[in-house]
mmCIF file with all atom_site columns, C-alpha atoms in Angstrom:
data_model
loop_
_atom_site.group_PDB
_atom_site.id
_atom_site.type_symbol
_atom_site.label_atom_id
_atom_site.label_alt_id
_atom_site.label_comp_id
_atom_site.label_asym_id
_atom_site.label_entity_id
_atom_site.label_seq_id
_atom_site.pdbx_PDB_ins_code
_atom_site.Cartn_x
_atom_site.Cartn_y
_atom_site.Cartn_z
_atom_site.occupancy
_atom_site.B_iso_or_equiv
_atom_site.pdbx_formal_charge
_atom_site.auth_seq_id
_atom_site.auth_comp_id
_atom_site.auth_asym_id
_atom_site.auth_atom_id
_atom_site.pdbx_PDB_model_num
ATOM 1   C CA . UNK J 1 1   ? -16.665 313.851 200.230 1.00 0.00 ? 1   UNK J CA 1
ATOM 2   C CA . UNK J 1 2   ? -15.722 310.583 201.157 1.00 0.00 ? 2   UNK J CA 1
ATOM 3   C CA . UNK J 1 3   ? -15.983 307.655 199.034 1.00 0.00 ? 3   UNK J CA 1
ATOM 4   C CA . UNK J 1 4   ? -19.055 305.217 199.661 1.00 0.00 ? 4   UNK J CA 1
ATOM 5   C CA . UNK J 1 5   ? -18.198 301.748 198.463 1.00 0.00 ? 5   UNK J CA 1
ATOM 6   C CA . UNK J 1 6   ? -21.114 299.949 196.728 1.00 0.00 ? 6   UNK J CA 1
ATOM 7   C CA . UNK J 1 7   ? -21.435 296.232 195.905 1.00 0.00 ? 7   UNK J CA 1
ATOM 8   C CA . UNK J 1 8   ? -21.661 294.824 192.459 1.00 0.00 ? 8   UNK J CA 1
ATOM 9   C CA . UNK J 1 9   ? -25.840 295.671 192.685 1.00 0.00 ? 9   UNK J CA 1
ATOM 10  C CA . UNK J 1 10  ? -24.242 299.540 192.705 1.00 0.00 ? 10  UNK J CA 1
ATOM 11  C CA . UNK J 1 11  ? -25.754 299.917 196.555 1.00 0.00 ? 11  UNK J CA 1
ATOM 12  C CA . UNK J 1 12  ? -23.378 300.606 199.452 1.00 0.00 ? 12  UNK J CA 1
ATOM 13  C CA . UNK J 1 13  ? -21.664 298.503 200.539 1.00 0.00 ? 13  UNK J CA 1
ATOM 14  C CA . UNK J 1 14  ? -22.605 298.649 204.334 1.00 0.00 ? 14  UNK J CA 1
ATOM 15  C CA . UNK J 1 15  ? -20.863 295.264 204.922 1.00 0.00 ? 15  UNK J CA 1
ATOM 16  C CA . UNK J 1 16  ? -17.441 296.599 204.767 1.00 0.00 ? 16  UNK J CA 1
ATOM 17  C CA . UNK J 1 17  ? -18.372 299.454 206.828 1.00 0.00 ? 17  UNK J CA 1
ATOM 18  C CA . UNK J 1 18  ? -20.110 296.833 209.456 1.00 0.00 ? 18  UNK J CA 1
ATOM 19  C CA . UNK J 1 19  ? -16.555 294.937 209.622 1.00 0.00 ? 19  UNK J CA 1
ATOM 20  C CA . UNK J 1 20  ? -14.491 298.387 209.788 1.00 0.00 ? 20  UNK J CA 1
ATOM 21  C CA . UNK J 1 21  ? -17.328 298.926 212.774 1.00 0.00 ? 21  UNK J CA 1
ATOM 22  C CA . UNK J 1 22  ? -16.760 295.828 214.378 1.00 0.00 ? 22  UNK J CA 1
ATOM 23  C CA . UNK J 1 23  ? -13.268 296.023 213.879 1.00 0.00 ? 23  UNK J CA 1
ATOM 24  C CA . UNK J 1 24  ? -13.068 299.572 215.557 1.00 0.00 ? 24  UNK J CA 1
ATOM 25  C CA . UNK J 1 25  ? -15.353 298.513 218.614 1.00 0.00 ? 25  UNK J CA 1
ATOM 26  C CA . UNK J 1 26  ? -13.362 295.713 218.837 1.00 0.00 ? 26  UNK J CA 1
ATOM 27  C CA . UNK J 1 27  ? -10.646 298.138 219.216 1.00 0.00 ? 27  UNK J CA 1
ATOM 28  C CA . UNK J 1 28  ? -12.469 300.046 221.818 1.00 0.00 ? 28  UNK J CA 1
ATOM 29  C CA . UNK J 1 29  ? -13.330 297.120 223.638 1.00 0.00 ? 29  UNK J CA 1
ATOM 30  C CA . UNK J 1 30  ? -9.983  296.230 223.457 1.00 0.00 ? 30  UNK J CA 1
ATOM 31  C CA . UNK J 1 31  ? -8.850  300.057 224.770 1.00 0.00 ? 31  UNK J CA 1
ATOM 32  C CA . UNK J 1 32  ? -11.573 299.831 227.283 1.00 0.00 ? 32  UNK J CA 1
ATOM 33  C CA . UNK J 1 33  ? -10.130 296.649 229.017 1.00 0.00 ? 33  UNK J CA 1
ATOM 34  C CA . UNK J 1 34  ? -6.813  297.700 228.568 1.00 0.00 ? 34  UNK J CA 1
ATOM 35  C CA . UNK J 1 35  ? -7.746  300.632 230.340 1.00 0.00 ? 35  UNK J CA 1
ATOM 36  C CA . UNK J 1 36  ? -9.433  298.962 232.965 1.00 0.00 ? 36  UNK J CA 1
ATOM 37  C CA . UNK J 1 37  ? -6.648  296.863 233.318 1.00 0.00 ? 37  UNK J CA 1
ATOM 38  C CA . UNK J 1 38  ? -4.997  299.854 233.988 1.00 0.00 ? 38  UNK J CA 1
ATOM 39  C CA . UNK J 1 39  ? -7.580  301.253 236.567 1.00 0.00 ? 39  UNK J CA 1
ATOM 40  C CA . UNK J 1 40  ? -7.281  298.060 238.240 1.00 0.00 ? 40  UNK J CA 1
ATOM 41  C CA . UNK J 1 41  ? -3.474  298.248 238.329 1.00 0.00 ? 41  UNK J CA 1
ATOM 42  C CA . UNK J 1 42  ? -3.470  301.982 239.130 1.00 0.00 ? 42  UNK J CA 1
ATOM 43  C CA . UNK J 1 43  ? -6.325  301.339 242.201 1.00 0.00 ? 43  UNK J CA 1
ATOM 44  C CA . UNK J 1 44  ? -3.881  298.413 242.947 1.00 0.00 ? 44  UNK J CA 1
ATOM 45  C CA . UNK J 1 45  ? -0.751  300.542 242.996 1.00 0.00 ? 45  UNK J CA 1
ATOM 46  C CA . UNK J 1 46  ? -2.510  303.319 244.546 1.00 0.00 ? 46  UNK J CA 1
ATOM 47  C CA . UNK J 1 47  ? -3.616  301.176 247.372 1.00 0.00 ? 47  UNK J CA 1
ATOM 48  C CA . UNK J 1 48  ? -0.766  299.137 247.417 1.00 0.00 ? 48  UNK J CA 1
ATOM 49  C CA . UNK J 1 49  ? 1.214   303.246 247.240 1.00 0.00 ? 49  UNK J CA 1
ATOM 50  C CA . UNK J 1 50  ? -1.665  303.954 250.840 1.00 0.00 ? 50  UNK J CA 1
ATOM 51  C CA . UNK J 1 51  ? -0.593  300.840 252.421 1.00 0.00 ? 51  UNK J CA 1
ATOM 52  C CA . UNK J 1 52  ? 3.246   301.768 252.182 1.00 0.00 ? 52  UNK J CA 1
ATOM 53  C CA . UNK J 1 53  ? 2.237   304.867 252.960 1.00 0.00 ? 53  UNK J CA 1
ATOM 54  C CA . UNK J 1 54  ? 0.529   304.219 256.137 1.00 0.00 ? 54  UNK J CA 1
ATOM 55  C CA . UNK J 1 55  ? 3.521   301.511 257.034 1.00 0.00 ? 55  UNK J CA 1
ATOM 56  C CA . UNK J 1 56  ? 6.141   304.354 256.226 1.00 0.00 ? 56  UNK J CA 1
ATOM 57  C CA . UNK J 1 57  ? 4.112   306.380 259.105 1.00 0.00 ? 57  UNK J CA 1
ATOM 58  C CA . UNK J 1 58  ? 4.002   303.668 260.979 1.00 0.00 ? 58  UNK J CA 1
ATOM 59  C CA . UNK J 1 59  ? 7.871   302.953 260.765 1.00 0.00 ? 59  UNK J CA 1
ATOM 60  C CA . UNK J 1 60  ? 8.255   306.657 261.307 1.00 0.00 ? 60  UNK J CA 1
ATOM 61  C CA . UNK J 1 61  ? 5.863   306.933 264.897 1.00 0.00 ? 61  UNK J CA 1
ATOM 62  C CA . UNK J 1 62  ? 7.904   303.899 265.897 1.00 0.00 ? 62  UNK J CA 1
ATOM 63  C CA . UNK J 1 63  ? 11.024  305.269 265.080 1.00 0.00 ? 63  UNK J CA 1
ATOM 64  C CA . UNK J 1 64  ? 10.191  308.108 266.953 1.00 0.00 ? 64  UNK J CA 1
ATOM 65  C CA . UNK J 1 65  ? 8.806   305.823 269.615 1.00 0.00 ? 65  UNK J CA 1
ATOM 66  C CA . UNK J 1 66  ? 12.339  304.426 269.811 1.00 0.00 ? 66  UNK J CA 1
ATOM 67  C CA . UNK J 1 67  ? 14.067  307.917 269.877 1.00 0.00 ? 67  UNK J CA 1
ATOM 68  C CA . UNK J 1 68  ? 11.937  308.781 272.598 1.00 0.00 ? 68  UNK J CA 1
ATOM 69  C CA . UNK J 1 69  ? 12.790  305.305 274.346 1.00 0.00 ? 69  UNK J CA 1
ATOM 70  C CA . UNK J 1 70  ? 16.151  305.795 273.847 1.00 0.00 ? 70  UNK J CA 1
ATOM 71  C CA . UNK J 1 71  ? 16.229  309.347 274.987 1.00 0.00 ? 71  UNK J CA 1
ATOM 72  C CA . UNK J 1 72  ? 14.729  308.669 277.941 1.00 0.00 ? 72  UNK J CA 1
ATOM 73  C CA . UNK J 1 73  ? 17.010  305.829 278.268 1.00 0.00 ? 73  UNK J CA 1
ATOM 74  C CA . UNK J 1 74  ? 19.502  308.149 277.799 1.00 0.00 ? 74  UNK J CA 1
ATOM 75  C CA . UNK J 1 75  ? 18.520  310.748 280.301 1.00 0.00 ? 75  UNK J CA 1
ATOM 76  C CA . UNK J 1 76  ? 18.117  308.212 282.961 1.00 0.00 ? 76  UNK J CA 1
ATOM 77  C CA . UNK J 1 77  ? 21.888  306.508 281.979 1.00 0.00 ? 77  UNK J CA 1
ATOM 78  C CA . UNK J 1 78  ? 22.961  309.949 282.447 1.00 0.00 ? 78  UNK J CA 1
ATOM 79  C CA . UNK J 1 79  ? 21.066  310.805 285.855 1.00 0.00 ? 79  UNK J CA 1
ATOM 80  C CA . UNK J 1 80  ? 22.511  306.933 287.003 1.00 0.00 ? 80  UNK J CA 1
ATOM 81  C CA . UNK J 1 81  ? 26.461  308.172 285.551 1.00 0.00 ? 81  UNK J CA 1
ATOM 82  C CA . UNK J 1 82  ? 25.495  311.267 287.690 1.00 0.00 ? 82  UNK J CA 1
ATOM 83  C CA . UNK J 1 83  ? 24.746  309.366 290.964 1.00 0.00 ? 83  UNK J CA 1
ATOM 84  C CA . UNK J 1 84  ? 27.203  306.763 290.245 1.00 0.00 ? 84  UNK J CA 1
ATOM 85  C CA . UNK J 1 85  ? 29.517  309.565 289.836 1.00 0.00 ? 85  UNK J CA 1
ATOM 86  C CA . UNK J 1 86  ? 28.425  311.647 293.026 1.00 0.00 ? 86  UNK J CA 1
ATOM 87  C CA . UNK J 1 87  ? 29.184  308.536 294.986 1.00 0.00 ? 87  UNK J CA 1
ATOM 88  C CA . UNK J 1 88  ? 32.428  307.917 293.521 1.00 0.00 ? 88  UNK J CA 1
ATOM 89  C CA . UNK J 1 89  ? 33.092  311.438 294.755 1.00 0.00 ? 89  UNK J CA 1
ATOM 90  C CA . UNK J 1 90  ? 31.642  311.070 298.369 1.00 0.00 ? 90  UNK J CA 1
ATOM 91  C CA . UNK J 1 91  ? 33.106  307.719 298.341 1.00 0.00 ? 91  UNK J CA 1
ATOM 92  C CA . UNK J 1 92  ? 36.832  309.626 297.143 1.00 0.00 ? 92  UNK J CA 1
ATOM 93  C CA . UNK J 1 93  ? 36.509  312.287 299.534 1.00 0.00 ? 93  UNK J CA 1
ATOM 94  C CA . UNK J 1 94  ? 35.726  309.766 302.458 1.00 0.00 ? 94  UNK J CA 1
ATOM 95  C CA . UNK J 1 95  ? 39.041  308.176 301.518 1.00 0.00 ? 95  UNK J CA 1
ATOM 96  C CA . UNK J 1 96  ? 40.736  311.140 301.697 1.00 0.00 ? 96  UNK J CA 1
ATOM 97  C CA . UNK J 1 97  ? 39.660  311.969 304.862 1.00 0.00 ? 97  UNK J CA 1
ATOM 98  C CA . UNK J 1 98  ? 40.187  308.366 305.900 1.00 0.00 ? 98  UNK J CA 1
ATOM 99  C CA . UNK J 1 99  ? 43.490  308.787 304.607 1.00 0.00 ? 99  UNK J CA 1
ATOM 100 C CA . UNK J 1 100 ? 44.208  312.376 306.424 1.00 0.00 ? 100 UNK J CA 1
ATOM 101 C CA . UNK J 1 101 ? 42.862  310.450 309.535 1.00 0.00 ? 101 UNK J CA 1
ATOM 102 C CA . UNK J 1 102 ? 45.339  307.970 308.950 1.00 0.00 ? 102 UNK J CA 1
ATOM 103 C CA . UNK J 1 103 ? 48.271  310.347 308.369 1.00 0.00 ? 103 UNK J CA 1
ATOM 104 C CA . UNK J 1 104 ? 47.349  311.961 311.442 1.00 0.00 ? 104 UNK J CA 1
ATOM 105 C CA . UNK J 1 105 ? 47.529  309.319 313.448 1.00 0.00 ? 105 UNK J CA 1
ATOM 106 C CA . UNK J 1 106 ? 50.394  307.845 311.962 1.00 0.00 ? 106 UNK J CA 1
ATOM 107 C CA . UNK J 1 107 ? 52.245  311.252 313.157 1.00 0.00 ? 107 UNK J CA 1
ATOM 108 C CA . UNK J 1 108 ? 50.718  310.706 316.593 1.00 0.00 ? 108 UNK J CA 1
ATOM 109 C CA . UNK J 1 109 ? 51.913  307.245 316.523 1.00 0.00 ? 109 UNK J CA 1
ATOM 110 C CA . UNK J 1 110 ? 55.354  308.651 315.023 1.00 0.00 ? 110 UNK J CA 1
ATOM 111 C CA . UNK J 1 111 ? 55.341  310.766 317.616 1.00 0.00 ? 111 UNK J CA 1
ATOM 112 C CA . UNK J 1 112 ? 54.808  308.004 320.389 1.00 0.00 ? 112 UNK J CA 1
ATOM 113 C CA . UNK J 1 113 ? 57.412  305.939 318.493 1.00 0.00 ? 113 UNK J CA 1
ATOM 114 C CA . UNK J 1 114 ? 59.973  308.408 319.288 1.00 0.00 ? 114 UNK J CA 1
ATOM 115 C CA . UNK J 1 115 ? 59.036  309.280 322.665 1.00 0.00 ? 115 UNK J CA 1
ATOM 116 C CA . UNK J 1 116 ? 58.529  305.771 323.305 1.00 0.00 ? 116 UNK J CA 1
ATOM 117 C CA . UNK J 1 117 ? 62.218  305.591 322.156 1.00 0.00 ? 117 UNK J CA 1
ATOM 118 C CA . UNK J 1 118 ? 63.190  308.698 323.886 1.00 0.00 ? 118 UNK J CA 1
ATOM 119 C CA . UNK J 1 119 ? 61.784  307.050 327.222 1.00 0.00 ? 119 UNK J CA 1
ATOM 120 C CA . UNK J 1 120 ? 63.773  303.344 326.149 1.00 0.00 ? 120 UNK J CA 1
ATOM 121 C CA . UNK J 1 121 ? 66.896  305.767 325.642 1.00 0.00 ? 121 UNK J CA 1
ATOM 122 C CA . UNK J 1 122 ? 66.304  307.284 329.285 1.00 0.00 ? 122 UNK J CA 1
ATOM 123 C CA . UNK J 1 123 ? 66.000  303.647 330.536 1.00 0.00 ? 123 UNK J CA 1
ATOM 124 C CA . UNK J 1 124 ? 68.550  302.339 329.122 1.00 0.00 ? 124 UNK J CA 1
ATOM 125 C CA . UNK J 1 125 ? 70.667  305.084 330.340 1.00 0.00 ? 125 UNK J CA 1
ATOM 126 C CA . UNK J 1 126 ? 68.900  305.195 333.817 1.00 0.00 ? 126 UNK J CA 1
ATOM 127 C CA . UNK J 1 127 ? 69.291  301.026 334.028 1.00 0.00 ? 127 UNK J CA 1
ATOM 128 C CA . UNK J 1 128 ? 73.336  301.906 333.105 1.00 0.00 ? 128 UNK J CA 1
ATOM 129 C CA . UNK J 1 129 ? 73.518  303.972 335.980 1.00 0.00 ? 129 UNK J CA 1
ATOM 130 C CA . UNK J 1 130 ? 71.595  301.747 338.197 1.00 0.00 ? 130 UNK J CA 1
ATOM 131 C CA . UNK J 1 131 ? 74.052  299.020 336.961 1.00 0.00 ? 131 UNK J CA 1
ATOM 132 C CA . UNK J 1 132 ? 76.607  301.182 338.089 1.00 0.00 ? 132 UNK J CA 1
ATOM 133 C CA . UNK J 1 133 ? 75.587  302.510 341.098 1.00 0.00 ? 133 UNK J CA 1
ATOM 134 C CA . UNK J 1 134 ? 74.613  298.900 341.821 1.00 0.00 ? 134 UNK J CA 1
ATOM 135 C CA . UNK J 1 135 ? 77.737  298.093 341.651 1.00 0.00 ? 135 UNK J CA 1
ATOM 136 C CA . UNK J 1 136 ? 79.376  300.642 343.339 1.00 0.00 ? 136 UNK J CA 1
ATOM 137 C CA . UNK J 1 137 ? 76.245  299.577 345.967 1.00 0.00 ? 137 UNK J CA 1
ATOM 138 C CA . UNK J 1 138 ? 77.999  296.104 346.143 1.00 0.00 ? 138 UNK J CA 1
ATOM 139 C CA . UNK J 1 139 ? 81.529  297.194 346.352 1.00 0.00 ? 139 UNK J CA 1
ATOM 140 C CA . UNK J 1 140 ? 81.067  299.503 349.011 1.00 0.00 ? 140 UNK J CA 1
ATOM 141 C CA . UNK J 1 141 ? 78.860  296.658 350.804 1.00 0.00 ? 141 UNK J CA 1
ATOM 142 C CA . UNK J 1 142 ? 81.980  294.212 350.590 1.00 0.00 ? 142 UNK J CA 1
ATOM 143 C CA . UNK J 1 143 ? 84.262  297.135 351.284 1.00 0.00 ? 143 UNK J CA 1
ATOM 144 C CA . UNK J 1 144 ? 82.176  297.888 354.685 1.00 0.00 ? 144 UNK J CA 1
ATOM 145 C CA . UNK J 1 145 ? 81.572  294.154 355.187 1.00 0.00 ? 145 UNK J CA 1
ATOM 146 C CA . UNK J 1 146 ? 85.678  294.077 354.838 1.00 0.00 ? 146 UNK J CA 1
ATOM 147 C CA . UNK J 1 147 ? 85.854  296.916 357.215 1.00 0.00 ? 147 UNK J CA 1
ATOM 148 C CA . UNK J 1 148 ? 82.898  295.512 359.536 1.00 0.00 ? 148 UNK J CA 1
ATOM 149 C CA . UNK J 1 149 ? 85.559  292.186 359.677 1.00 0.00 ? 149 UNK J CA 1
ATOM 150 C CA . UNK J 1 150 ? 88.281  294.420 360.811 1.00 0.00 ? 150 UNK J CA 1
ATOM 151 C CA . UNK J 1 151 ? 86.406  296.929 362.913 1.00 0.00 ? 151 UNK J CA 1
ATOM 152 C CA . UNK J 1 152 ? 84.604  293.674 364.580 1.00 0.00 ? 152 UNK J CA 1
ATOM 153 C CA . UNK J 1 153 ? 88.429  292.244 364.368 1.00 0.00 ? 153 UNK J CA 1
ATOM 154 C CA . UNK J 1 154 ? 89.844  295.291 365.920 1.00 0.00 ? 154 UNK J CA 1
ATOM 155 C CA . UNK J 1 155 ? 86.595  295.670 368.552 1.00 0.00 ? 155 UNK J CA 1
ATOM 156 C CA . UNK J 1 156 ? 87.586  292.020 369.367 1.00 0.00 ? 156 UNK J CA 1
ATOM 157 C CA . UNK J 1 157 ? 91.623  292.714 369.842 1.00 0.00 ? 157 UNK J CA 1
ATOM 158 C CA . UNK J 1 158 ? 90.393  295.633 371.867 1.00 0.00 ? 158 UNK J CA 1
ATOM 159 C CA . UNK J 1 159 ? 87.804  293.291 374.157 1.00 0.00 ? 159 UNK J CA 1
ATOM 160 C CA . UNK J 1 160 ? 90.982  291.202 374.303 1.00 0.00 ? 160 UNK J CA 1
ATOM 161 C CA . UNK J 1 161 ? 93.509  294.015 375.219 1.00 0.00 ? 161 UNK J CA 1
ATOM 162 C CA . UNK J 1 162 ? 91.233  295.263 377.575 1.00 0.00 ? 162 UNK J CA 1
ATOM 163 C CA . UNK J 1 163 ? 90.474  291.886 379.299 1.00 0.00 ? 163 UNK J CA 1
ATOM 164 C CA . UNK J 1 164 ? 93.773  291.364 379.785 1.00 0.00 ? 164 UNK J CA 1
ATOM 165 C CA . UNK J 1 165 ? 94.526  294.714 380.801 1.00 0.00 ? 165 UNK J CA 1
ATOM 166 C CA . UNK J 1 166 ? 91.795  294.507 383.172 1.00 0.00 ? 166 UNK J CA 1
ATOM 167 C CA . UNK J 1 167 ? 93.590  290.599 384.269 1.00 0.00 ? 167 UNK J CA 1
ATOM 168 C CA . UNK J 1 168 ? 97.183  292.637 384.557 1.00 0.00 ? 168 UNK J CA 1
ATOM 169 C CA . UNK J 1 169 ? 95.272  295.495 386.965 1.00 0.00 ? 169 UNK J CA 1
ATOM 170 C CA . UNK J 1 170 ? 93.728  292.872 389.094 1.00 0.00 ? 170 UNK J CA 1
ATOM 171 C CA . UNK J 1 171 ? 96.605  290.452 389.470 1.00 0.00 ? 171 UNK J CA 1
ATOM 172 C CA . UNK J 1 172 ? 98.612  293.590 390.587 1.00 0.00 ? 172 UNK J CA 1
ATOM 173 C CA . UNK J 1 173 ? 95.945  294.712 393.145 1.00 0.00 ? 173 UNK J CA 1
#
């Protein structure tokens, strides 16, 4: 058994005991707001542990807010890169057919070109001969105006001769 500690009368001494008592509750008390303290810091942590909680969940639906966003985003930059894309290609194959157009009317006009030159050529040539028969037009003009002078020379000796012929016949009859 445990000691009991008794005062100089030879009774226990229930004043020590009262201080080891007080000492312990004291203790307890101590303990008990130390573990309050810690409740309070736990409920603090833990609440403090909900709110980050709820604001990580809240980050995340926003994030996924934004990945939607941006998807969608993204599906509509790639329908607009799809029409911008389909028009590039309408607007290339009109320009190729523009430029077919062109080529086949630049052969058409190639074509004229050269039959334009063909038909200068033929001119030209037809203008030379002209020229030349032109020529020949006035030389044979002088040469019958030359021969008109004679013929209308010669018609006139004639006239002549055959006035005085006709003079020589009646002067002898």
């Amino acid at each position: 058994m445990g000691k009991v500690w008794a005062d100089n009368n030879g009774s226990p001494n229930l004043t020590r005991t009262r201080t080891i008592i007080d000492q312990l509750g004291q203790k307890v008390t101590a303990k008990s707001n130390e573990a309050k303290k810690l409740q309070e810091q736990t409920n603090t942590v833990q609440s403090q542990l909900q709110e980050a909680q709820n604001n990580v969940q809240i980050y995340k639906n926003q994030a996924n807010d934004l990945k939607n966003q941006l998807s969608s985003k993204d599906n509509e930059l790639a329908s607009k890169q799809n029409e911008i894309q389909q028009k590039i290609n309408e607007i290339n194959q009109k320009i190729t057919e523009g430029n077919d157009k062109v080529s086949l009317k630049q052969k058409e006009v190639d074509a004229a070109q050269q039959k334009l030159s063909e038909a200068n050529n033929t001119v030209s040539q037809l203008t030379n001969k002209l020229n030349d028969a032109q020529s020949k037009l006035n030389d044979a003009t002088n040469k019958n105006e030359a021969l008109q002078k004679e013929l209308d020379a010669a018609l006139q000796d004639a006239k002549d001769t055959q006035a005085h012929a006709e003079e020589v016949l009646n002067q002898n009859n």
